[in-house]
Amino acid sequence: MIYETLNSSDSIKQGDIFQNIPRIDMSLLGIPIIGDDETTSLENWKDLVEEDNNKFAAILPISKVQGIVITQNCDCQTSTFVNLCQIRPFCEMEKNTPTTPKRWANFIRKKSRESLRYFYLPEDKKFGFNERMISDFLTIITIKREELNQIKEYRLGRLNNIAYENFRETLSQFFRRYPYDEWYPFTKEEFDAYKLDYPQSEPFDWQK
């Protein structure tokens, strides 16, 4: 498919796909803090901020996830940290999916244009994808570069050149996009109809 194999000696680059990447899950409302007497208590982050300490010992759940490198190639060789975005099953993002190859082709093409939040990754069991997947640009995991290099055996492969060009473009569009209120040119009647589907939208003065 759109992936290629690597040698263990190959440098880490943007588009590299890893398995067994640690994702820390934490709630600021209840952080399990270990005290000096080794007892554990749930603390609110706001309360911890008021303390003199700058470091706290905590017990945090860790999930093993797949990730794809989004840090630029030059920074992958020199920076202190490397960023990956989490890879998720496609069905987590899109519940209503097609059932025929033709509809899938149209669906993937349409979503690739409209949904900059993710990048589509087709199924390929050889590279650890037992189903259709996506890279979720909103879920970023940061790992020290030197330590990521020490677990390169968990690297499954890399996007091939064609896929990488599209990945890089989608990634850059996502992070340089700016928010705007797309309903600004609507008439009052058009806005009222639009608000039925997007109730969080607020009208401009000329739409009230």
CSV table of C-alpha atoms in Angstrom, one decimal:
chain,number,residue,atom,x,y,z
A,1,MET,CA,0.0,0.0,0.0
A,2,ILE,CA,1.3,3.4,0.9
A,3,TYR,CA,3.9,2.3,3.4
A,4,GLU,CA,7.5,1.2,3.1
A,5,THR,CA,9.8,-0.8,5.4
A,6,LEU,CA,12.9,0.6,7.0
A,7,ASN,CA,16.2,-0.6,8.4
A,8,SER,CA,16.7,-0.3,12.1
A,9,SER,CA,19.7,2.0,11.4
A,10,ASP,CA,17.5,4.5,9.4
A,11,SER,CA,17.1,7.9,11.1
A,12,ILE,CA,13.7,8.9,12.4
A,13,LYS,CA,11.8,11.2,10.0
A,14,GLN,CA,8.5,12.8,9.7
A,15,GLY,CA,5.9,10.1,8.6
A,16,ASP,CA,7.5,7.3,10.6
A,17,ILE,CA,4.9,5.0,12.1
A,18,PHE,CA,5.4,3.6,15.6
A,19,GLN,CA,3.6,1.1,17.8
A,20,ASN,CA,3.8,0.9,21.6
A,21,ILE,CA,4.0,4.6,22.1
A,22,PRO,CA,3.1,5.7,25.7
A,23,ARG,CA,0.2,8.1,26.1
A,24,ILE,CA,-0.4,9.5,29.6
A,25,ASP,CA,-4.0,10.0,30.6
A,26,MET,CA,-4.6,12.6,33.3
A,27,SER,CA,-7.5,14.5,34.8
A,28,LEU,CA,-6.6,17.9,36.3
A,29,LEU,CA,-9.5,17.5,38.6
A,30,GLY,CA,-8.2,14.4,40.3
A,31,ILE,CA,-4.4,13.7,40.1
A,32,PRO,CA,-3.2,10.7,42.3
A,33,ILE,CA,-0.3,12.4,44.2
A,34,ILE,CA,2.1,10.4,46.3
A,35,GLY,CA,2.9,12.1,49.5
A,36,ASP,CA,6.2,12.0,51.6
A,37,ASP,CA,4.7,9.3,53.7
A,38,GLU,CA,4.0,7.3,50.5
A,39,THR,CA,0.2,7.6,50.8
A,40,THR,CA,-1.8,8.6,47.8
A,41,SER,CA,-4.5,11.3,47.5
A,42,LEU,CA,-6.5,12.7,44.7
A,43,GLU,CA,-5.6,16.4,44.2
A,44,ASN,CA,-7.0,19.2,42.0
A,45,TRP,CA,-4.3,20.8,39.9
A,46,LYS,CA,-5.4,24.3,41.0
A,47,ASP,CA,-4.7,23.3,44.6
A,48,LEU,CA,-1.2,21.9,43.7
A,49,VAL,CA,-0.4,25.1,41.8
A,50,GLU,CA,-0.7,27.0,45.1
A,51,GLU,CA,2.0,24.9,46.8
A,52,ASP,CA,5.6,25.8,46.9
A,53,ASN,CA,6.7,22.6,45.1
A,54,ASN,CA,7.4,22.7,41.4
A,55,LYS,CA,7.5,18.9,41.1
A,56,PHE,CA,5.1,16.3,42.4
A,57,ALA,CA,5.2,12.5,42.4
A,58,ALA,CA,2.0,11.1,40.8
A,59,ILE,CA,0.6,7.8,39.6
A,60,LEU,CA,-0.8,8.2,36.1
A,61,PRO,CA,-2.3,5.6,33.8
A,62,ILE,CA,-0.4,5.0,30.6
A,63,SER,CA,-1.9,3.6,27.4
A,64,LYS,CA,0.1,1.9,24.6
A,65,VAL,CA,-0.9,3.5,21.3
A,66,GLN,CA,0.3,3.8,17.7
A,67,GLY,CA,1.7,7.1,16.6
A,68,ILE,CA,3.1,8.9,13.5
A,69,VAL,CA,6.0,11.4,13.7
A,70,ILE,CA,4.9,15.0,12.8
A,71,THR,CA,8.2,16.8,13.8
A,72,GLN,CA,10.1,18.1,10.8
A,73,ASN,CA,13.0,16.0,9.6
A,74,CYS,CA,15.7,18.5,10.6
A,75,ASP,CA,14.3,18.7,14.1
A,76,CYS,CA,14.1,15.0,14.4
A,77,GLN,CA,17.9,15.0,14.3
A,78,THR,CA,18.6,17.9,16.6
A,79,SER,CA,15.8,18.9,18.9
A,80,THR,CA,15.3,17.7,22.5
A,81,PHE,CA,11.8,16.4,21.8
A,82,VAL,CA,10.0,14.7,18.9
A,83,ASN,CA,6.2,15.0,18.5
A,84,LEU,CA,3.9,12.2,17.3
A,85,CYS,CA,0.2,12.3,16.7
A,86,GLN,CA,-1.9,9.3,17.8
A,87,ILE,CA,-3.1,6.9,15.2
A,88,ARG,CA,-6.7,5.8,15.8
A,89,PRO,CA,-9.2,3.4,14.1
A,90,PHE,CA,-11.1,5.1,11.3
A,91,CYS,CA,-14.4,4.1,12.9
A,92,GLU,CA,-13.7,6.2,15.9
A,93,MET,CA,-13.9,9.3,13.8
A,94,GLU,CA,-16.5,8.3,11.2
A,95,LYS,CA,-19.4,6.2,12.4
A,96,ASN,CA,-21.3,6.0,9.1
A,97,THR,CA,-19.0,4.4,6.6
A,98,PRO,CA,-19.6,3.1,3.0
A,99,THR,CA,-20.1,-0.5,2.1
A,100,THR,CA,-18.8,-0.7,-1.5
A,101,PRO,CA,-15.4,0.1,-3.1
A,102,LYS,CA,-16.9,2.9,-5.2
A,103,ARG,CA,-18.5,4.6,-2.2
A,104,TRP,CA,-15.3,4.2,-0.2
A,105,ALA,CA,-13.3,5.9,-2.9
A,106,ASN,CA,-15.7,8.8,-3.0
A,107,PHE,CA,-15.9,9.0,0.8
A,108,ILE,CA,-12.1,9.0,1.3
A,109,ARG,CA,-11.6,11.6,-1.4
A,110,LYS,CA,-14.3,13.8,0.1
A,111,LYS,CA,-13.0,13.5,3.7
A,112,SER,CA,-9.4,14.1,2.7
A,113,ARG,CA,-10.5,17.5,1.3
A,114,GLU,CA,-12.9,18.5,4.1
A,115,SER,CA,-11.4,17.0,7.3
A,116,LEU,CA,-8.0,18.5,7.9
A,117,ARG,CA,-8.0,17.2,11.5
A,118,TYR,CA,-6.9,13.7,10.3
A,119,PHE,CA,-4.9,11.9,7.7
A,120,TYR,CA,-6.4,8.7,6.3
A,121,LEU,CA,-4.3,5.5,6.6
A,122,PRO,CA,-5.5,2.4,4.7
A,123,GLU,CA,-5.5,-1.0,6.2
A,124,ASP,CA,-2.3,-3.0,5.8
A,125,LYS,CA,-1.7,-5.9,8.3
A,126,LYS,CA,2.0,-6.0,7.4
A,127,PHE,CA,2.4,-2.5,9.0
A,128,GLY,CA,0.2,-3.2,12.0
A,129,PHE,CA,-3.1,-1.8,10.6
A,130,ASN,CA,-5.7,-4.5,10.8
A,131,GLU,CA,-8.4,-2.0,9.8
A,132,ARG,CA,-8.6,1.5,8.3
A,133,MET,CA,-6.9,4.1,10.5
A,134,ILE,CA,-6.4,7.8,10.8
A,135,SER,CA,-3.7,10.0,12.3
A,136,ASP,CA,-5.4,12.4,14.7
A,137,PHE,CA,-3.6,15.8,14.6
A,138,LEU,CA,-5.4,16.9,17.8
A,139,THR,CA,-3.8,14.2,19.9
A,140,ILE,CA,-0.1,14.9,20.2
A,141,ILE,CA,2.4,12.9,22.2
A,142,THR,CA,5.9,14.3,23.0
A,143,ILE,CA,8.9,12.1,23.6
A,144,LYS,CA,12.5,12.9,24.1
A,145,ARG,CA,14.4,12.4,20.8
A,146,GLU,CA,17.2,10.3,22.3
A,147,GLU,CA,14.7,8.0,24.1
A,148,LEU,CA,12.6,7.6,20.9
A,149,ASN,CA,15.8,6.5,19.2
A,150,GLN,CA,16.2,3.8,21.8
A,151,ILE,CA,12.9,2.2,20.9
A,152,LYS,CA,13.2,2.2,17.2
A,153,GLU,CA,12.4,-1.5,17.2
A,154,TYR,CA,8.8,-0.4,17.7
A,155,ARG,CA,8.9,1.5,14.4
A,156,LEU,CA,6.6,-0.3,11.9
A,157,GLY,CA,7.6,1.6,8.8
A,158,ARG,CA,7.2,4.9,7.0
A,159,LEU,CA,4.9,6.6,4.6
A,160,ASN,CA,6.2,6.2,1.0
A,161,ASN,CA,7.1,9.3,-0.9
A,162,ILE,CA,3.6,9.9,-2.5
A,163,ALA,CA,1.8,9.5,0.8
A,164,TYR,CA,4.4,11.6,2.6
A,165,GLU,CA,3.9,14.5,0.3
A,166,ASN,CA,0.1,14.4,1.0
A,167,PHE,CA,0.7,13.9,4.7
A,168,ARG,CA,3.0,16.9,4.9
A,169,GLU,CA,0.6,19.1,3.0
A,170,THR,CA,-2.4,18.1,5.2
A,171,LEU,CA,-0.4,18.6,8.3
A,172,SER,CA,0.8,22.0,7.3
A,173,GLN,CA,-2.8,23.1,6.3
A,174,PHE,CA,-4.1,21.9,9.6
A,175,PHE,CA,-1.7,23.9,11.8
A,176,ARG,CA,-1.7,27.0,9.7
A,177,ARG,CA,-5.5,27.2,9.3
A,178,TYR,CA,-7.3,30.1,11.0
A,179,PRO,CA,-10.8,30.1,12.5
A,180,TYR,CA,-13.5,32.1,10.8
A,181,ASP,CA,-17.3,32.3,11.0
A,182,GLU,CA,-18.4,30.7,7.7
A,183,TRP,CA,-22.0,31.9,8.1
A,184,TYR,CA,-21.2,35.7,7.9
A,185,PRO,CA,-22.7,36.2,4.4
A,186,PHE,CA,-26.0,34.4,5.3
A,187,THR,CA,-29.3,36.2,5.3
A,188,LYS,CA,-31.3,36.0,8.5
A,189,GLU,CA,-33.4,33.2,7.1
A,190,GLU,CA,-30.3,31.3,5.9
A,191,PHE,CA,-28.6,31.7,9.3
A,192,ASP,CA,-31.7,30.5,11.1
A,193,ALA,CA,-31.7,27.3,9.0
A,194,TYR,CA,-27.9,26.9,9.5
A,195,LYS,CA,-28.2,27.2,13.3
A,196,LEU,CA,-30.5,24.2,13.4
A,197,ASP,CA,-27.4,22.1,12.5
A,198,TYR,CA,-24.8,24.2,14.3
A,199,PRO,CA,-26.6,25.6,17.5
A,200,GLN,CA,-23.4,27.0,18.9
A,201,SER,CA,-23.3,29.6,16.1
A,202,GLU,CA,-24.1,33.2,17.1
A,203,PRO,CA,-25.7,35.6,14.5
A,204,PHE,CA,-24.0,38.8,13.4
A,205,ASP,CA,-25.9,42.1,13.8
A,206,TRP,CA,-27.4,41.9,10.2
A,207,GLN,CA,-28.7,38.4,10.9
A,208,LYS,CA,-30.7,39.2,14.0
